[in-house]
Coordinates of C-alpha atoms and ligand atoms in Angstrom, one line a residue:
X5 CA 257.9 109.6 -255.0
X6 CA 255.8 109.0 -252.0
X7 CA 254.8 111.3 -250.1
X8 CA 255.0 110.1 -246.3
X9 CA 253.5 111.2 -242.8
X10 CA 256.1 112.9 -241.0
X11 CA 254.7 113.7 -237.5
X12 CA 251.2 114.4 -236.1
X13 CA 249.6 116.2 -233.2
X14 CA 247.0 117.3 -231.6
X15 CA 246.6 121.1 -230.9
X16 CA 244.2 122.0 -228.3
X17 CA 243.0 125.5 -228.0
X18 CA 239.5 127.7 -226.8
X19 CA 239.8 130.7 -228.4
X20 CA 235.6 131.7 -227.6
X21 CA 236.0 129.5 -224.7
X22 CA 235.2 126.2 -226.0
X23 CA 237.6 123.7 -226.0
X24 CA 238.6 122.4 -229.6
X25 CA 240.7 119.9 -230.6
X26 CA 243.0 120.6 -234.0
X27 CA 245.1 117.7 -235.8
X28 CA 247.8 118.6 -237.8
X29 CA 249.6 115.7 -240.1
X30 CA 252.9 116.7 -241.4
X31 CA 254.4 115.5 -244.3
X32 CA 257.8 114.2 -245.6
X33 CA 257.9 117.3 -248.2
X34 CA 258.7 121.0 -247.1
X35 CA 255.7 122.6 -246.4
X36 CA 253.2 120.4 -246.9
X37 CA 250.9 119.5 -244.1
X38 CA 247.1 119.1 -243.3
X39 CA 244.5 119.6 -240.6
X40 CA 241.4 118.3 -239.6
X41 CA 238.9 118.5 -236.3
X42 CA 239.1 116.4 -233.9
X43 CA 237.1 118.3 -231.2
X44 CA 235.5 116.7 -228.4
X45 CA 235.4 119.4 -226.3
X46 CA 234.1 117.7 -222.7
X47 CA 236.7 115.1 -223.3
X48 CA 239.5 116.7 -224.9
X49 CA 242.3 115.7 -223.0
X50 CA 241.4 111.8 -223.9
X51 CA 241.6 112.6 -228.1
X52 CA 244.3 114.2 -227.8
X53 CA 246.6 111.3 -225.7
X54 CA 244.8 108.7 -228.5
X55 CA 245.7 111.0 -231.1
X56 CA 249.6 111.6 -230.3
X57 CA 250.2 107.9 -228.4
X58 CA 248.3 105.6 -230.3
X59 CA 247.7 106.8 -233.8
X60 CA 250.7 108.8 -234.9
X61 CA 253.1 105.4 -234.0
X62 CA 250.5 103.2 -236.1
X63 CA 250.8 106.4 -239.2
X64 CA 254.4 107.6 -239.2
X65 CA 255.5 106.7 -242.7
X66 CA 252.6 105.6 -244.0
X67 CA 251.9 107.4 -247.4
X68 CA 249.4 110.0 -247.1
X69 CA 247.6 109.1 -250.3
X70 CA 245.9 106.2 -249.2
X71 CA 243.2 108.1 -247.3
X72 CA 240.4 104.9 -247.5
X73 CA 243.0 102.2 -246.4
X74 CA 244.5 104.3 -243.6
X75 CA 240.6 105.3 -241.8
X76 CA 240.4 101.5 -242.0
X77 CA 243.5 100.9 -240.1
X78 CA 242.8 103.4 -237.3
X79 CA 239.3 102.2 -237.2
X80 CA 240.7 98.3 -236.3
X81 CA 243.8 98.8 -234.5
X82 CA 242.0 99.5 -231.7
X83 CA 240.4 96.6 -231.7
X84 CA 237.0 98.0 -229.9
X85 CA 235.7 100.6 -232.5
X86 CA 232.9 103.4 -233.1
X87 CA 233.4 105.2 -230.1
X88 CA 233.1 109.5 -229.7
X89 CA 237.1 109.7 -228.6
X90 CA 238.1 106.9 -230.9
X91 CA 236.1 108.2 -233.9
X92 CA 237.6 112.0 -233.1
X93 CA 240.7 111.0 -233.2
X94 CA 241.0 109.4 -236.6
X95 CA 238.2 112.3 -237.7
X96 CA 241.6 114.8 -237.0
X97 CA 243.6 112.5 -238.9
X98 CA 241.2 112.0 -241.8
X99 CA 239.9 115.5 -242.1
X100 CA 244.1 116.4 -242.5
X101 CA 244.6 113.8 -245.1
X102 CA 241.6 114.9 -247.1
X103 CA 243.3 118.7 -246.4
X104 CA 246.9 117.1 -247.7
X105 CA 245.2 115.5 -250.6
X106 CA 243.4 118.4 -252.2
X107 CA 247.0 120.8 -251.6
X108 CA 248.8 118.4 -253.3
X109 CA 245.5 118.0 -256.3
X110 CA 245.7 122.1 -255.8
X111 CA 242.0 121.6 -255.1
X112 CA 239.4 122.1 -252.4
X113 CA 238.2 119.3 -251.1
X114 CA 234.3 119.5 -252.6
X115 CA 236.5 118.6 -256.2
X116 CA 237.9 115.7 -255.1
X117 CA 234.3 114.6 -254.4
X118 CA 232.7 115.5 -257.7
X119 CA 232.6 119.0 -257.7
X120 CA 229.6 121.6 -256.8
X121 CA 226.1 120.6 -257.0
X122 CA 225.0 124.1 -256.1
X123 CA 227.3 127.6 -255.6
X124 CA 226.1 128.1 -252.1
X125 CA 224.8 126.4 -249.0
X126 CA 221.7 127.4 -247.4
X127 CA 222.3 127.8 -243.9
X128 CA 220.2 127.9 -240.7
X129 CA 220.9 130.0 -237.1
X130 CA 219.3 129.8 -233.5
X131 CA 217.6 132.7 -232.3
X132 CA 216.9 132.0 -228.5
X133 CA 215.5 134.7 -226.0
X134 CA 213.1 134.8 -222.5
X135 CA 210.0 135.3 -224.5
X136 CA 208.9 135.4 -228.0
X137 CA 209.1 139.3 -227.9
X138 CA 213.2 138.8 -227.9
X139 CA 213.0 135.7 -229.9
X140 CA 211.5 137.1 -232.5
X141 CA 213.8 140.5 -232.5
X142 CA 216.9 137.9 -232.9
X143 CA 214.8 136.4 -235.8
X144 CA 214.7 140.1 -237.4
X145 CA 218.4 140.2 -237.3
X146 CA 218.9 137.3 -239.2
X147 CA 215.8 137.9 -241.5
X148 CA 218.1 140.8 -242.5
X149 CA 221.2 139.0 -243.5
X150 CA 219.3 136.5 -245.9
X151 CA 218.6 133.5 -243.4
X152 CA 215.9 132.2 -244.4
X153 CA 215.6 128.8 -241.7
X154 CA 216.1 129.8 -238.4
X155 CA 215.9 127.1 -235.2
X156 CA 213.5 128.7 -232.0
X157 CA 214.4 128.1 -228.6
X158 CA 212.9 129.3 -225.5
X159 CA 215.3 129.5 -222.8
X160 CA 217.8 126.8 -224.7
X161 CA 216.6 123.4 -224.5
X162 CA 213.5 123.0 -221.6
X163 CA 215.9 123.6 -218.4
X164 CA 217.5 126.2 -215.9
X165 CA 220.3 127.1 -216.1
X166 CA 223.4 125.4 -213.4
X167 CA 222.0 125.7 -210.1
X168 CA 220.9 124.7 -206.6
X169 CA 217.5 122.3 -206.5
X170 CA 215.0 124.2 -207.2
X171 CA 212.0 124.0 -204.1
X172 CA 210.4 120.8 -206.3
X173 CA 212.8 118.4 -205.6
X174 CA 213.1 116.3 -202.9
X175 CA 215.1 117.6 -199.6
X176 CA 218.8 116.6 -200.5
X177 CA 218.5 117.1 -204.5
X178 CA 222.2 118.2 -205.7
X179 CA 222.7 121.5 -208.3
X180 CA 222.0 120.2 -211.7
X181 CA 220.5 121.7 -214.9
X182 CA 216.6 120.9 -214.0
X183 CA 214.0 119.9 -216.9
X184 CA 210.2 120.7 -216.5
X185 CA 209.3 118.7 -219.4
X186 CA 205.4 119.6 -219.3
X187 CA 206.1 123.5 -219.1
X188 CA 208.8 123.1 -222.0
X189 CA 205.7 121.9 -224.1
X190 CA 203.5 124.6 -222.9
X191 CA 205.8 127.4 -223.1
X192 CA 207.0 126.3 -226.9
X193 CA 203.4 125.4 -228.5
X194 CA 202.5 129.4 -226.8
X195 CA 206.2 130.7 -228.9
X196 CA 205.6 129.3 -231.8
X197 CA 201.9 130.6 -231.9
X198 CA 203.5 134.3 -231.4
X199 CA 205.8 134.0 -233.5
X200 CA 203.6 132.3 -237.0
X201 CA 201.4 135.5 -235.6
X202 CA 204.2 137.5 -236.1
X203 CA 205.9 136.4 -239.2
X204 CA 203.2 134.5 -240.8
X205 CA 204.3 131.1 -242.2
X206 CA 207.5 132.6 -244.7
X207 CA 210.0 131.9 -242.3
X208 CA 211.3 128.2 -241.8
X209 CA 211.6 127.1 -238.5
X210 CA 213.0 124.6 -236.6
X211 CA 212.8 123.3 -233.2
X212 CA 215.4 120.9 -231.8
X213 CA 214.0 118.8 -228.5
X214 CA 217.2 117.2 -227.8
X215 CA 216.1 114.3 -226.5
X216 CA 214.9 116.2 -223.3
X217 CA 211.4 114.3 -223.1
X218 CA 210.1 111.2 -222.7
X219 CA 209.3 109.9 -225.9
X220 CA 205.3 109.6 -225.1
X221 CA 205.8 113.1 -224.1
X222 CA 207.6 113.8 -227.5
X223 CA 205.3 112.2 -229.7
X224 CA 202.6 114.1 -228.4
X225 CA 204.4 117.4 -228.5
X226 CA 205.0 116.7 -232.2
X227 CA 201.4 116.4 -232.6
X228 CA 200.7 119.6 -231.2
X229 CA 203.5 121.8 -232.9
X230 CA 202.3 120.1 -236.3
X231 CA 199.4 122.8 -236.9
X232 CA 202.4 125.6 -237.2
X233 CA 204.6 123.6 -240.3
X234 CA 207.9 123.3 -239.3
X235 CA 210.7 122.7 -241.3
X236 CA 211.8 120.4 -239.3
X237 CA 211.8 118.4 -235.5
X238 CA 214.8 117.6 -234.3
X239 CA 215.9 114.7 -231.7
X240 CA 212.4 114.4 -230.7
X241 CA 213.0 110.5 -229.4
X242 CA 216.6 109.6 -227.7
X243 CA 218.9 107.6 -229.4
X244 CA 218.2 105.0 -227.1
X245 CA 214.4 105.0 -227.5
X246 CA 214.3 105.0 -231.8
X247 CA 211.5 101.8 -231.2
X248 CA 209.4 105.3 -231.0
X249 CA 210.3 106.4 -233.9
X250 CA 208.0 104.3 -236.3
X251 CA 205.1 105.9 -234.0
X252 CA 206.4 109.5 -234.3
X253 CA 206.7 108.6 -238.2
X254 CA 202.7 107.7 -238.2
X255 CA 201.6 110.0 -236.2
X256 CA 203.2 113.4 -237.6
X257 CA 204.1 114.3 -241.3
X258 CA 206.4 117.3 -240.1
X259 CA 210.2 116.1 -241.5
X260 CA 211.8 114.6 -238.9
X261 CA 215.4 115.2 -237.8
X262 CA 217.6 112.7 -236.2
X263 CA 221.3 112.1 -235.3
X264 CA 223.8 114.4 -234.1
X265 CA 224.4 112.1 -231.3
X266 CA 225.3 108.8 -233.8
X267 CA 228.8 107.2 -233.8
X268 CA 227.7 103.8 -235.4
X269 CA 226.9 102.5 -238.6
X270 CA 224.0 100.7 -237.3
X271 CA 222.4 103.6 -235.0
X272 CA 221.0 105.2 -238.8
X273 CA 221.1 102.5 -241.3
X274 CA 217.7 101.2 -240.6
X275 CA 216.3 104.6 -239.5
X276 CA 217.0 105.7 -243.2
X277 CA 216.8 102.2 -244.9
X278 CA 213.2 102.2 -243.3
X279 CA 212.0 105.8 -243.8
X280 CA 211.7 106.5 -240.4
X281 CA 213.4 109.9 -240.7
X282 CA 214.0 113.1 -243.2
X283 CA 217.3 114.6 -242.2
X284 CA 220.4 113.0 -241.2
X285 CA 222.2 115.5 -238.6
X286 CA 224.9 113.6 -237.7
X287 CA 228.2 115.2 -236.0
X288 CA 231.0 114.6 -239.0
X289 CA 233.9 114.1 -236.5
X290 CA 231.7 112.0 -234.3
X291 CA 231.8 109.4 -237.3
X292 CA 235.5 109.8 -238.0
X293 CA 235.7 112.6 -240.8
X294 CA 235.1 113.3 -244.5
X295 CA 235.5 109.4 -245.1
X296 CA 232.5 107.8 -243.4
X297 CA 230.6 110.8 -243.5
X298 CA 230.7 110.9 -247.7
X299 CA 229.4 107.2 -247.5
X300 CA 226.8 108.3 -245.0
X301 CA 225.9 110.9 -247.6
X302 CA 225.8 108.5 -250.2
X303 CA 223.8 106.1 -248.3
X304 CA 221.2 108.6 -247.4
X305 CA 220.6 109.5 -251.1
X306 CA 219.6 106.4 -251.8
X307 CA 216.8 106.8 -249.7
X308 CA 215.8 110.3 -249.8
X309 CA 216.9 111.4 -246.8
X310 CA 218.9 114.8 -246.9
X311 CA 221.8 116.0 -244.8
X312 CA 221.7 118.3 -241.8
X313 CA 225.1 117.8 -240.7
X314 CA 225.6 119.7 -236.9
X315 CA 227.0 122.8 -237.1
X316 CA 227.3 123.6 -233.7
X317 CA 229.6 125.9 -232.1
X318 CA 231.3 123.2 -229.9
X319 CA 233.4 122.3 -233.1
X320 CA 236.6 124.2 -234.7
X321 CA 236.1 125.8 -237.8
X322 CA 238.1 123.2 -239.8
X323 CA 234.8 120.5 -239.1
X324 CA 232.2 123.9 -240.6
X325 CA 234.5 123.6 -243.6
X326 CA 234.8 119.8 -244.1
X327 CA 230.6 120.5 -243.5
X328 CA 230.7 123.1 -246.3
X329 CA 232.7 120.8 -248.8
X330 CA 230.3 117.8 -247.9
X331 CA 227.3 119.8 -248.9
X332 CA 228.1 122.2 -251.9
X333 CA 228.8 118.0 -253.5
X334 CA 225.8 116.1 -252.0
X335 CA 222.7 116.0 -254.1
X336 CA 220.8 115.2 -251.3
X337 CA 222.0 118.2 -249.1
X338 CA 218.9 119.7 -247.1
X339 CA 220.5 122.1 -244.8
X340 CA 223.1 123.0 -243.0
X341 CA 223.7 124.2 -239.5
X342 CA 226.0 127.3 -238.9
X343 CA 227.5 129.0 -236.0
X344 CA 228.5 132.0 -237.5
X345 CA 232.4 131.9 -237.5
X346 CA 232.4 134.9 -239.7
X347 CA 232.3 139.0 -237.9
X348 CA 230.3 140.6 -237.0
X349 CA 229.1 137.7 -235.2
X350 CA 226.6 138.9 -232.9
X351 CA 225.6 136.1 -231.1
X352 CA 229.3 135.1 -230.0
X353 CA 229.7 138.7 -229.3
X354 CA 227.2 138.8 -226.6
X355 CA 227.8 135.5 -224.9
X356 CA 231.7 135.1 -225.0
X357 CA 233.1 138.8 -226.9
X358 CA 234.4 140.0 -229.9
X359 CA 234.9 136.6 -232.0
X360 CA 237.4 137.8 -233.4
X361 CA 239.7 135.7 -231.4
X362 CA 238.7 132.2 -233.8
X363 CA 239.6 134.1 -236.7
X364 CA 243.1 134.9 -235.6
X365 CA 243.5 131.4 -234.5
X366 CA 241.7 130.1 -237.6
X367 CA 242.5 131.8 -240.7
X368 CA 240.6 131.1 -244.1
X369 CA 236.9 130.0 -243.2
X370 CA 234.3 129.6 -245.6
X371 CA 233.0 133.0 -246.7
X372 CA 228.8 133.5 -245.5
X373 CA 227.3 135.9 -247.4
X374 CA 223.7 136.7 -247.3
X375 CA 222.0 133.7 -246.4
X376 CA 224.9 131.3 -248.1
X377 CA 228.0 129.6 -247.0
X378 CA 230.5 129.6 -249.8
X379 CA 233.7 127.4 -249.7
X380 CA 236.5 129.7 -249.8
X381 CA 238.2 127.7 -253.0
X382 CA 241.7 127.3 -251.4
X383 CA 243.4 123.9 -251.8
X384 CA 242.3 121.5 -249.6
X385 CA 239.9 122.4 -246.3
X386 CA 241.0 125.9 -246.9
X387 CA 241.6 127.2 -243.5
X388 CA 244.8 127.1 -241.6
X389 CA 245.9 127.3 -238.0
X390 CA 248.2 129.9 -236.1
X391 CA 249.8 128.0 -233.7
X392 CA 251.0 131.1 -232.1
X393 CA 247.9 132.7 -231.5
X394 CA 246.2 129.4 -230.8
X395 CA 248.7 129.1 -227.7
X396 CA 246.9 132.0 -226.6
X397 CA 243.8 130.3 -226.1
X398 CA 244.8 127.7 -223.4
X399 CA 241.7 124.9 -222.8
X400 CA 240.6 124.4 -219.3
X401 CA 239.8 121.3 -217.9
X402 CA 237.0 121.4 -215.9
X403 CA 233.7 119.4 -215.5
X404 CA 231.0 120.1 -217.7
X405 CA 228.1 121.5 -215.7
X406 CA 225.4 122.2 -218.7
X407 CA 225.6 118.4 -219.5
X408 CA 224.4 117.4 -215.6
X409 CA 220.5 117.5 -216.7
X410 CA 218.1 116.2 -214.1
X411 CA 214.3 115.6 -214.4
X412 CA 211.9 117.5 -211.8
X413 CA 213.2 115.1 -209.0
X414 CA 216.4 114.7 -209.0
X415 CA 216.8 112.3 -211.6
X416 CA 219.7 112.0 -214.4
X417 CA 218.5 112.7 -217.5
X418 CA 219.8 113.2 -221.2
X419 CA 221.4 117.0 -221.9
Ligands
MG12 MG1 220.6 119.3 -231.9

């Protein structure tokens, strides 16, 4: 008998803060439902409306099996296609389906997909901090629990935080989050000199510039950073700008990473078809779920490009799982971001609390133990969703403020 879509919505909740976006497809048997992310958390209001108005009329009573021909049909009904809200919409939706599928297979998801390639994922933290001296005491801490990659930052991403001008801007200059590209440089070349001084060259780092410099700027910055062997750079040229990449290719033999911005097909398939990058980091519900993201996989393999799917905290706990799945099945995993859903988290407990608050909203995440991710081998995703407790957490709609990055001048420039 088929098994039909019943109802869908879209749950929103913030329970560290951050506003995510869960979809939860209900079924036409008892007790039988799925979720998936859908979280766009500056825009959350939007998926959510395109979720519950547009989708779940085009879905009720569709059967739930036919996860491949129902991503299609969300991708075209639209008409205009591959955009962030569009894409996490029917990422919610697809994520849940994949979720419905494996309960009713009574398997997790990564079986469904061919099984495990390896028992474990490696994974990779930040450690940020004022100076190297903190940066480097964060590093200990996760040293200690078996990471082994670890991304450096100094001061987050090159800029101030929220604030009035600072005195170099012109007269008139609003509050913004203001870049000094050429002191970035200076200041990271000097951190990751302290800290190859202090932990030799057995730690894997990374170093993410996220697209805050010109690419001329990048390329050279690249250059520079080369000398202390990174394990990888990550969005060193702007989506906008990859006619640099061919030049940042020639130029640097540290592994390039590239993507957590991408929505469409054709912003990576020459990248990878060409060899112009190493690591594929793209944002799974920013592509529309487990679906596209599996052929992206695939793709990549082909061409020797490994998968760094984001893992940032700005995503529920249902996308780090659909992440996990993805990875213990690719052959061509690299590594994988993690945010550390799991207590004792100590980054979320200094910057938002106890983080114990996701847990109660999210039960069932993939287990981390010293240094690995492991899928927690439920049916499906594996991780539910209190609606109770997630009512707790109300999101609040407010204007984004780290996202309003300006250049020494006063000029808008890519967060
Ligand atoms: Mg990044």
């Amino acid at each position: 008998m088929t098994v039909a879509i019943r109802d869908i919505k879209a749950i929103c909740t913030a329970p560290e803060g951050i506003n995510l976006v869960a979809v939860k497809v209900d079924t036409s048997e008892p007790g039988l439902y799925g979720l998936g992310c859908g979280t766009f958390a500056y825009r959350h209001l939007a998926v959510k409306l395109l979720v519950e108005e547009y989708l779940r009329p085009l879905l009720l009573g569709q059967n739930v099996e036919n996860i491949e021909q129902l991503w299609h049909l969300m991708h075209h009904n639209g008409y205009w296609r591959n955009g962030p809200i569009e894409n996490n919409a029917i990422s919610g939706v697809d994520m849940a389906l994949w979720d419905i599928k494996g309960k009713m297979a009574n398997m997790p998801v990564y079986q469904l997909l061919g099984g495990k390639v390896r028992e474990g994922v490696p994974i990779y933290r930040h450690a940020d901090g004022r100076d190297a001296a903190e940066i480097g005491d964060n590093i200990e801490k996760y040293l200690a629990r078996g990471i082994a990659h670890i991304r450096v930052q100094r001061g987050g991403y090159g800029g101030g935080a929220f604030a009035a001008a600072p005195a170099t801007a012109p007269e008139g200059a609003p509050p913004g989050v203001y870049l000094d590209g050429k002191r970035y440089m200076r200041d990271t070349l000097k951190l990751m000199e302290d800290l190859r001084a202090r932990f030799g060259f057995e730690v894997d780092f990374c170093h993410d510039v996220h697209e805050r410099l010109h690419p001329r700027d990048s390329i050279h910055f690249a250059e520079e950073l080369e000398k202390f062997g990174l394990f990888f750079i990550e969005d060193a040229i702007p989506l906008e700008r990859h006619e640099y990449l061919r030049e940042l290719r020639t130029k640097v033999s540290t592994p390039i990473a590239q993507g957590e911005l991408f929505n469409h097909p054709c912003e990576w398939r020459h990248i990878i078809a060409e060899g112009l990058i190493d690591f594929i980091r793209v944002h799974q519900s920013q592509l529309g779920g487990i679906t596209p993201t599996r052929k992206l996989q695939l793709f990549a393999e082909q061409f020797g490009v490994r998968t760094a799917w984001h893992g940032p905290g700005d995503m529920s706990p249902l996308a780090h799982a659909a992440n996990i799945h993805l990875d213990v099945a690719a052959q061509n995993f690299g590594l994988q971001e993690w945010s550390g859903t799991e207590p004792p988290n100590f980054v979320i407990q200094e910057i938002r609390g106890s983080g114990e608050a996701l847990l109660d909203v999210f039960p069932g995440l993939p287990e981390f133990r010293n240094g690995y991710v492991y899928p927690n081998g439920r049916p499906g995703l594996g991780v539910d969703l209190d609606e109770g407790e997630a009512a707790k957490y109300p999101c609040e709609n407010t204007v984004a403020r780290w996202t309003q990055t300006r250049l020494r001048d006063g000029t808008p420039h890519t967060p």
